[in-house]
Short mmCIF file of C-alpha atoms in Angstrom, two decimals:
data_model
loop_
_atom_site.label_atom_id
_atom_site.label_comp_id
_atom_site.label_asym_id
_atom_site.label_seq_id
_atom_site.Cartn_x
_atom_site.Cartn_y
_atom_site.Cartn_z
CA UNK U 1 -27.06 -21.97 27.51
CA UNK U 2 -26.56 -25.14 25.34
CA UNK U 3 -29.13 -27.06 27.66
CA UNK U 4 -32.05 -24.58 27.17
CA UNK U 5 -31.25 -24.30 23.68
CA UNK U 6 -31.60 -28.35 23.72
CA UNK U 7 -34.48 -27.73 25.30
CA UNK U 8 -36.13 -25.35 23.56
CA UNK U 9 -35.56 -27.38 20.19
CA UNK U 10 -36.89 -30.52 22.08
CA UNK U 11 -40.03 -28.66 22.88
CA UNK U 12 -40.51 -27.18 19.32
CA UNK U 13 -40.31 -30.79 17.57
CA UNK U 14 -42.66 -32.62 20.48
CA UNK U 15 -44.63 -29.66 19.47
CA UNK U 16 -44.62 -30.15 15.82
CA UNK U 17 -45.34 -33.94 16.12
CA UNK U 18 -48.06 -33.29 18.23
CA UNK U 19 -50.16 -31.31 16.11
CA UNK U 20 -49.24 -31.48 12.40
CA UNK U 21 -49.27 -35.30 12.29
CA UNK U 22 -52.81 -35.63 11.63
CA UNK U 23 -54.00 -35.77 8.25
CA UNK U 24 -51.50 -38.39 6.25
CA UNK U 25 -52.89 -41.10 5.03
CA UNK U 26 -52.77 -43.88 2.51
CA UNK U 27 -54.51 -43.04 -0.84
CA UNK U 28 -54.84 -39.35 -0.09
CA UNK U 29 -55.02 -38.58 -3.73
CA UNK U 30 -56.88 -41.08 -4.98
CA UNK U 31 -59.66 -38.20 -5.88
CA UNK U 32 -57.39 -35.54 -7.09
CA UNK U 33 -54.56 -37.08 -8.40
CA UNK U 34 -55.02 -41.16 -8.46
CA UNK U 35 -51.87 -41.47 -10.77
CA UNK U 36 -49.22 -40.05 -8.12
CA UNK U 37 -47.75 -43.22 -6.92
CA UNK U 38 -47.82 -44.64 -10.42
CA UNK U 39 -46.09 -41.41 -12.06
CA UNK U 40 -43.35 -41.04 -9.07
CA UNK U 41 -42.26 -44.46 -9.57
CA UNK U 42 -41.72 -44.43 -12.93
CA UNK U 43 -39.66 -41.35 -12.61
CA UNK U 44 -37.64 -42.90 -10.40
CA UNK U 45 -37.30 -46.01 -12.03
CA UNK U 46 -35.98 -44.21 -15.09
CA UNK U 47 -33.35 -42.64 -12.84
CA UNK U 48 -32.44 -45.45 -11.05
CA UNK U 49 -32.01 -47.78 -14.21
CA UNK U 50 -29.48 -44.90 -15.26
CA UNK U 51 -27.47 -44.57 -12.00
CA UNK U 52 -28.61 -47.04 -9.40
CA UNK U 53 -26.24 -45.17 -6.81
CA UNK U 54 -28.58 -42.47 -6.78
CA UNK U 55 -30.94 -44.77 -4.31
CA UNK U 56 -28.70 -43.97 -1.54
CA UNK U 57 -28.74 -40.36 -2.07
CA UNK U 58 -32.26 -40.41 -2.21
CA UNK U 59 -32.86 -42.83 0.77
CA UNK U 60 -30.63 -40.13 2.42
CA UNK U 61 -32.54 -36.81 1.00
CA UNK U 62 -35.71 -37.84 2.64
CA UNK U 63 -34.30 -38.60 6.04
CA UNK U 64 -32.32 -35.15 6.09
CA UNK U 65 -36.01 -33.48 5.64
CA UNK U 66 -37.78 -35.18 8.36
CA UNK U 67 -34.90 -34.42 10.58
CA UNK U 68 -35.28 -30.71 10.22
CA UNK U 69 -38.04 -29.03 10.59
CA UNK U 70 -40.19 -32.17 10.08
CA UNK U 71 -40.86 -33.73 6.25
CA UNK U 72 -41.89 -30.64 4.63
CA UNK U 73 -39.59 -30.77 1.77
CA UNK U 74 -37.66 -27.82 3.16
CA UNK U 75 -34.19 -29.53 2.14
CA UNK U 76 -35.25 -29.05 -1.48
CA UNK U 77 -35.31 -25.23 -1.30
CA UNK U 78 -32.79 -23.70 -2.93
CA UNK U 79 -31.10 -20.32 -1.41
CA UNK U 80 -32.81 -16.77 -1.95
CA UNK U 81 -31.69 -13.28 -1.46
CA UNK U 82 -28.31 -14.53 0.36
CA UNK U 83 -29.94 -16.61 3.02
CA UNK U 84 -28.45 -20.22 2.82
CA UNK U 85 -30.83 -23.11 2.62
CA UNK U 86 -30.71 -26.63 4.32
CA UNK U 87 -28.96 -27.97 0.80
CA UNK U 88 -26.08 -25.58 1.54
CA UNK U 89 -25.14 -27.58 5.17
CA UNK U 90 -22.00 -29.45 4.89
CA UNK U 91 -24.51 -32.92 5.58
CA UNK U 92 -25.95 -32.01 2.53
CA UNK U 93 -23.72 -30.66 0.51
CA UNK U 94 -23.10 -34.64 -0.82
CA UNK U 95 -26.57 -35.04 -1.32
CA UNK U 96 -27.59 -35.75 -4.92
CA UNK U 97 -30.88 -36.92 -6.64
CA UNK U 98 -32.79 -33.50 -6.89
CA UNK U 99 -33.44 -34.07 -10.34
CA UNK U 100 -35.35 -37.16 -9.99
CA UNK U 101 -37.96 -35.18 -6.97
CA UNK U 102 -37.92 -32.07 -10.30
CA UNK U 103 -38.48 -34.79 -13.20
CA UNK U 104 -41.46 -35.90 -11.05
CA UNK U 105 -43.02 -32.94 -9.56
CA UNK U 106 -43.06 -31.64 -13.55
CA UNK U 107 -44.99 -35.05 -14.76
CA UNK U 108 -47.25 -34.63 -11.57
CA UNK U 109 -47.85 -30.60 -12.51
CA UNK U 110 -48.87 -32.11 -16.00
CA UNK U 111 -51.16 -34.59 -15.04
CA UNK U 112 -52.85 -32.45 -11.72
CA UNK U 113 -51.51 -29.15 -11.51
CA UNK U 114 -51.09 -27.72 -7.82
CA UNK U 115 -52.39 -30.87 -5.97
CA UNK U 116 -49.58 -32.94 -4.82
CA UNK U 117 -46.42 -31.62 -2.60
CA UNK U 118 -42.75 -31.89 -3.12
CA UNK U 119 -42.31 -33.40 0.25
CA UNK U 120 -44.80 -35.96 -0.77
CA UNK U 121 -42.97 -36.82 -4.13
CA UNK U 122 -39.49 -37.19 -1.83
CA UNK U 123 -41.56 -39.55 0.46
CA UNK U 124 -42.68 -41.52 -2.74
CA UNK U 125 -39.33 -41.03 -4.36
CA UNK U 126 -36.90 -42.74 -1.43
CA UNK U 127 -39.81 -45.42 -0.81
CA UNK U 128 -39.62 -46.38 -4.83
CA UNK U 129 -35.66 -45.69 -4.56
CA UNK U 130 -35.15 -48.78 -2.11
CA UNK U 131 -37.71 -50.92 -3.65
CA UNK U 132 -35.95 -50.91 -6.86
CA UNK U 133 -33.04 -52.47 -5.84
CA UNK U 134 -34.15 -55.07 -4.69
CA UNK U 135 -35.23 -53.62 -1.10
CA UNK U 136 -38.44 -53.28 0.69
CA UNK U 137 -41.39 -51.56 -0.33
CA UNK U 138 -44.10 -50.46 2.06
CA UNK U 139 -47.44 -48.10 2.06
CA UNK U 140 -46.87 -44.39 2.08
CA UNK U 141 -49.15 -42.01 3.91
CA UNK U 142 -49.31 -38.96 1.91
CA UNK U 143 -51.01 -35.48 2.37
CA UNK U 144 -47.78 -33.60 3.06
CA UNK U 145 -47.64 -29.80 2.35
CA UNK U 146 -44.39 -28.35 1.54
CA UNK U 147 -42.96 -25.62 4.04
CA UNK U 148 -42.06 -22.38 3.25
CA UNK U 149 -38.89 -21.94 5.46
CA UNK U 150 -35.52 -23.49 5.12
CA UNK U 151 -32.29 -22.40 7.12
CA UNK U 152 -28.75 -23.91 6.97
CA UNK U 153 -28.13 -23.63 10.77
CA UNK U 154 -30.61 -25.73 11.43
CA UNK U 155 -29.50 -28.34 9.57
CA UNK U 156 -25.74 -28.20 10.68
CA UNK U 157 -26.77 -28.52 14.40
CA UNK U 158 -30.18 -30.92 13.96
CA UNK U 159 -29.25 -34.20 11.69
CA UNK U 160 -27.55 -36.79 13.53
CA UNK U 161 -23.52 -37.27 12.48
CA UNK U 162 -21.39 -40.13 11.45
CA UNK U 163 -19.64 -38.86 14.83
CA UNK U 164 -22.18 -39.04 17.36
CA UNK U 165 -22.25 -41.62 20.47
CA UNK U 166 -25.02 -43.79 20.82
CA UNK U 167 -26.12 -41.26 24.25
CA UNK U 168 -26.48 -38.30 21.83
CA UNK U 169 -28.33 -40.66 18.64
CA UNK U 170 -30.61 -42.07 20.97
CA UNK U 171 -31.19 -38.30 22.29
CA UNK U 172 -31.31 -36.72 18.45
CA UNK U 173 -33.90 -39.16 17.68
CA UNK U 174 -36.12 -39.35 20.65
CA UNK U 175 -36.42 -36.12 20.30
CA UNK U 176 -38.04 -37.05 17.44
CA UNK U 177 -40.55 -39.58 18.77
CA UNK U 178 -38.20 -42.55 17.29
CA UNK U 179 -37.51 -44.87 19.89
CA UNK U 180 -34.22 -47.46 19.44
CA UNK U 181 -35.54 -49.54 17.64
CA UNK U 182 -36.33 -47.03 15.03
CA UNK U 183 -32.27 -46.21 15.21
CA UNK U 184 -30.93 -48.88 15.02
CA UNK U 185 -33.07 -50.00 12.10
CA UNK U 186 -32.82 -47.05 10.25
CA UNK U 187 -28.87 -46.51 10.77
CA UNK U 188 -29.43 -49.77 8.58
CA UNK U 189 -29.77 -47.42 5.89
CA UNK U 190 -26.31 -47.74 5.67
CA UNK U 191 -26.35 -50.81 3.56
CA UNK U 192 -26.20 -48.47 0.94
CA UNK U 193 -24.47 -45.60 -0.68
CA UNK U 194 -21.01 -44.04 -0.69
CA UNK U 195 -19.11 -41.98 1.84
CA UNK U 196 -16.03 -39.42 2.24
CA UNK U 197 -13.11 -40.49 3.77
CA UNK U 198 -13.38 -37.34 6.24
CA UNK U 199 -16.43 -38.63 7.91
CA UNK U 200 -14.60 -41.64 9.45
CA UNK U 201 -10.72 -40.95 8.79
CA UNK U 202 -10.15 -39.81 12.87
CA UNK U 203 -10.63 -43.04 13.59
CA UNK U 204 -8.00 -44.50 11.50
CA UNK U 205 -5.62 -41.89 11.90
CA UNK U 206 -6.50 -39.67 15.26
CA UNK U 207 -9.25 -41.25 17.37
CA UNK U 208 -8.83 -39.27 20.61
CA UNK U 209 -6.45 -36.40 19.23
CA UNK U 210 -3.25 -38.40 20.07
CA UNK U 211 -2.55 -39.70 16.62
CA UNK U 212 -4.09 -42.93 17.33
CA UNK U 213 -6.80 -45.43 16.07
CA UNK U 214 -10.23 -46.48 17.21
CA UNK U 215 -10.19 -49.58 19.09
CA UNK U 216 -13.41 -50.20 18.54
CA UNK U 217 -12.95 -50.82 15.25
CA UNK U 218 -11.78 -53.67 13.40
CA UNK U 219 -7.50 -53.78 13.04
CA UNK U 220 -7.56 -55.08 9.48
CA UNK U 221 -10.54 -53.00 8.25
CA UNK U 222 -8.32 -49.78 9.43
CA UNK U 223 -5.61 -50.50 7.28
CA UNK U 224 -7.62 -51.93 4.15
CA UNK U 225 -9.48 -48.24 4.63
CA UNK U 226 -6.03 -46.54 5.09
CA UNK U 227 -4.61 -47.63 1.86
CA UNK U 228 -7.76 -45.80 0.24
CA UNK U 229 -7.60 -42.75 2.77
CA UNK U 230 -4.80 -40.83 3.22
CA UNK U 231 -4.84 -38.21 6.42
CA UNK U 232 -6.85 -34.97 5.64
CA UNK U 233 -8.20 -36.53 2.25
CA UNK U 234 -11.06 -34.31 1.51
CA UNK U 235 -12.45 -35.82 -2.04
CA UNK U 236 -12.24 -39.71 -2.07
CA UNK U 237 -15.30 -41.96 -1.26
CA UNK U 238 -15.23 -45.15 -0.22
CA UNK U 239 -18.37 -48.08 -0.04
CA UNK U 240 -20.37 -47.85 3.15
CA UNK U 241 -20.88 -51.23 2.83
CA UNK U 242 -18.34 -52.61 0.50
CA UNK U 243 -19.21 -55.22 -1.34
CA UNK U 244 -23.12 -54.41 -1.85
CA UNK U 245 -23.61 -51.01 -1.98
CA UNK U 246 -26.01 -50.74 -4.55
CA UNK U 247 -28.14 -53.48 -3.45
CA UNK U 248 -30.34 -52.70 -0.31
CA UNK U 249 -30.05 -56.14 2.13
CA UNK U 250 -29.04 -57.31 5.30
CA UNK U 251 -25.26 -57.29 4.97
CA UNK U 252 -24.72 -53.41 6.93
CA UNK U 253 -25.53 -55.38 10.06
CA UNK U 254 -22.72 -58.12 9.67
CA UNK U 255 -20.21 -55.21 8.50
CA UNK U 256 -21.29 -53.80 12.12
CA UNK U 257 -21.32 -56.95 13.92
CA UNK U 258 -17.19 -57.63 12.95
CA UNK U 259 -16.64 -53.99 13.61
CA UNK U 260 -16.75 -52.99 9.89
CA UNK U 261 -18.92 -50.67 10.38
CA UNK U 262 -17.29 -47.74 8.91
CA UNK U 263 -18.57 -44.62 11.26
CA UNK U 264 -18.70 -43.86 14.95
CA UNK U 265 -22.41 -43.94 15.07
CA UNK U 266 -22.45 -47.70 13.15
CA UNK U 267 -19.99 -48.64 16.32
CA UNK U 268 -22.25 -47.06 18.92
CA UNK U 269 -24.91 -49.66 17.56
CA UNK U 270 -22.93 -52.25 19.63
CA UNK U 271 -22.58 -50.22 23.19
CA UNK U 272 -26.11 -50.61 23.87
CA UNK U 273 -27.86 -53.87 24.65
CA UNK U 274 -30.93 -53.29 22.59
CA UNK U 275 -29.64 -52.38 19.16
CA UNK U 276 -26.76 -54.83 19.50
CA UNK U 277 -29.05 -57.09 20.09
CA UNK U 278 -31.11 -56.43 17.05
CA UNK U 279 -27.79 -56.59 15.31
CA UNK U 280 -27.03 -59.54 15.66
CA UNK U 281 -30.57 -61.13 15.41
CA UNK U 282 -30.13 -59.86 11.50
CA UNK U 283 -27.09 -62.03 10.77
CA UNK U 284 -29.23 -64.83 9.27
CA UNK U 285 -31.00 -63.39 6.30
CA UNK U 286 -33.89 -65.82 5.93
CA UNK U 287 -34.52 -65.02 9.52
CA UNK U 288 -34.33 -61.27 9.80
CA UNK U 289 -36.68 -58.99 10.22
CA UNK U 290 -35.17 -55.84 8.87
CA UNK U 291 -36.75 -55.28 5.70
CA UNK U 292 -40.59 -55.13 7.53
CA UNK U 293 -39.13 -52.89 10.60
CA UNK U 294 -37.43 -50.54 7.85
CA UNK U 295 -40.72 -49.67 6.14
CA UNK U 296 -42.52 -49.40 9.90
CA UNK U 297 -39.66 -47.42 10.81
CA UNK U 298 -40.01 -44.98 7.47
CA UNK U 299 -43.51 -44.44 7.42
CA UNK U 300 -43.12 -43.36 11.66
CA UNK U 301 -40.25 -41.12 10.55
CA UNK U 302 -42.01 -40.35 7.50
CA UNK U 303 -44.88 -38.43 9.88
CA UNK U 304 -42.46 -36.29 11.77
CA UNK U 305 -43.71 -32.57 11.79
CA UNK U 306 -45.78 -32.89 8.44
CA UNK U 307 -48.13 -29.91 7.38
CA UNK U 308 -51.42 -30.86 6.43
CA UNK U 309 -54.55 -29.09 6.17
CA UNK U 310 -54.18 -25.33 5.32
CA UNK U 311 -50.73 -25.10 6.51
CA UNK U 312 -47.57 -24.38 4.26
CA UNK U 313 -48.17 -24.69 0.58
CA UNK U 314 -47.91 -27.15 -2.66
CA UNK U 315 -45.01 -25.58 -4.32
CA UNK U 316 -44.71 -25.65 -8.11
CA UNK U 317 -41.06 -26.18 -8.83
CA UNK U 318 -39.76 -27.77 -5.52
CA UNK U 319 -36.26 -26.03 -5.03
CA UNK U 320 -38.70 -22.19 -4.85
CA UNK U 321 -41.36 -21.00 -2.98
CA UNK U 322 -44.96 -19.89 -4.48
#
């Protein structure tokens, strides 16, 4: 039963990225709304000059859309009528940021009412998010239209976890049409933002259900983390990767390299030739390549299941439908 439900979802994204694709492209509003990229980013660089941990969040926000039901803004929907949303899945009930995709969408429903898409804004939003400190910036394809369905089951069982092997990420995200290389450069995501102690603690504290620790992961790291994370600690957050977690840079992939890297998934990066190979061909900065693969690799995920044409709509207040 699991398989042909595996199935069946594999067939319905191959599906989806088969025939919505068509139809981004760069300067898609330069007719009907030629201010869009110019009023997004200054949003977001209001926001960001406020917090600039909200770049993570962000980063995160539009990665959690594509992953579910394609990038359709469908993870800004709020709940209706007692059926939970995407927001309301325990991956993103940590997410934060929606009032910097709101601030925009209004100052975009000022300038050109009803033309440009909340999934569009999120895709401008997370691009301007990483640029402004002091990561890459790259060339957005827009022409997004904003779905009209969002379900919290769907999320729970479609985004990749912090858990996950790298058999089942490299499964999770061809399923996707992203290949390794796209994983292993967007797990590099990582170089930013905050996490709960719950997401990692069983491997300090209960690795394989025997009360032990993950061998895969650095002896001294585990007990710097365990001073900071006590067994079942629900609420404390700790630096992804510490040291730089605000700016967006190369460091995630040393962190991984010494076996820092604080999740199962970041670990996995070094059981398979290919990505541990592209880690450690990022450990001299002036030589890396990561900042131009991460904008290839966001504008490919960026074009997962999109509506274009006549399907879905162009919401006017993101978290409701029309």
């Amino acid at each position: 039963m699991a398989t042909l439900k595996f199935l069946s979802f594999l067939i319905f994204q191959l599906f989806l990225i088969a025939n919505n694709c068509e139809g981004v492209e760069v300067g898609f509003y330069k007719k009907t709304c030629p201010n869009v990229e110019a009023i997004v980013k200054e949003t977001t660089k209001h926001f960001i000059s406020i917090a600039p941990t909200l770049a993570a969040p962000l980063l995160r926000m539009h990665f959690h859309d594509c992953f579910v039901r394609g990038c359709d803004g469908s993870v800004l929907l709020n709940s209706t009528k007692g059926n939970k949303a995407e927001k309301d899945a325990i991956p993103n009930q940590s997410l934060r940021g929606f009032q910097v995709i709101d601030a925009a969408k209004s100052a975009l429903e000022k300038e050109c009412p009803g033309i440009v898409s909340c999934s569009d804004v999120l895709a401008l939003a997370a691009r301007d998010a990483v640029s402004l400190i002091n990561g890459p910036t790259w060339s957005v394809p827009l022409g997004r239209r904003d779905g009209r369905v969002s379900i919290l089951s769907e999320a729970s069982k479609n985004l990749p976890t912090p858990f996950d092997n790298f058999t089942t990420l490299k499964t999770t995200f061809g399923a996707l049409g992203l290949n390794v290389k796209d994983l292993v450069v967007l797990s590099g995501g990582h170089t930013i933002g905050m996490s709960h102690c719950f997401s990692f603690s069983s491997r300090l504290y209960n690795f394989t259900g025997k009360g032990d620790m993950d061998p895969n992961m650095d002896q001294n790291y585990i007990n710097h983390l365990k001073i900071k994370c006590k067994p079942a600690d629900g609420t404390t957050i700790v630096e992804m990767d510490p040291g730089s977690f605000k700016s967006f840079d190369t460091d995630y992939y040393t962190m991984v390299s010494k076996r820092r890297g604080l999740f199962a998934s970041d670990a996995a990066l070094l059981t398979d030739t290919q990505t541990k190979h592209y880690v450690l061909s990022q450990l001299n900065q002036h030589g890396s390549t990561f900042f131009k693969d991460f904008g290839e690799s966001m504008v490919k995920m960026g074009q997962i299941g999109v509506l274009t044409g006549n399907a879905g709509e162009i919401r006017k207040h993101c978290a409701f439908r029309n």
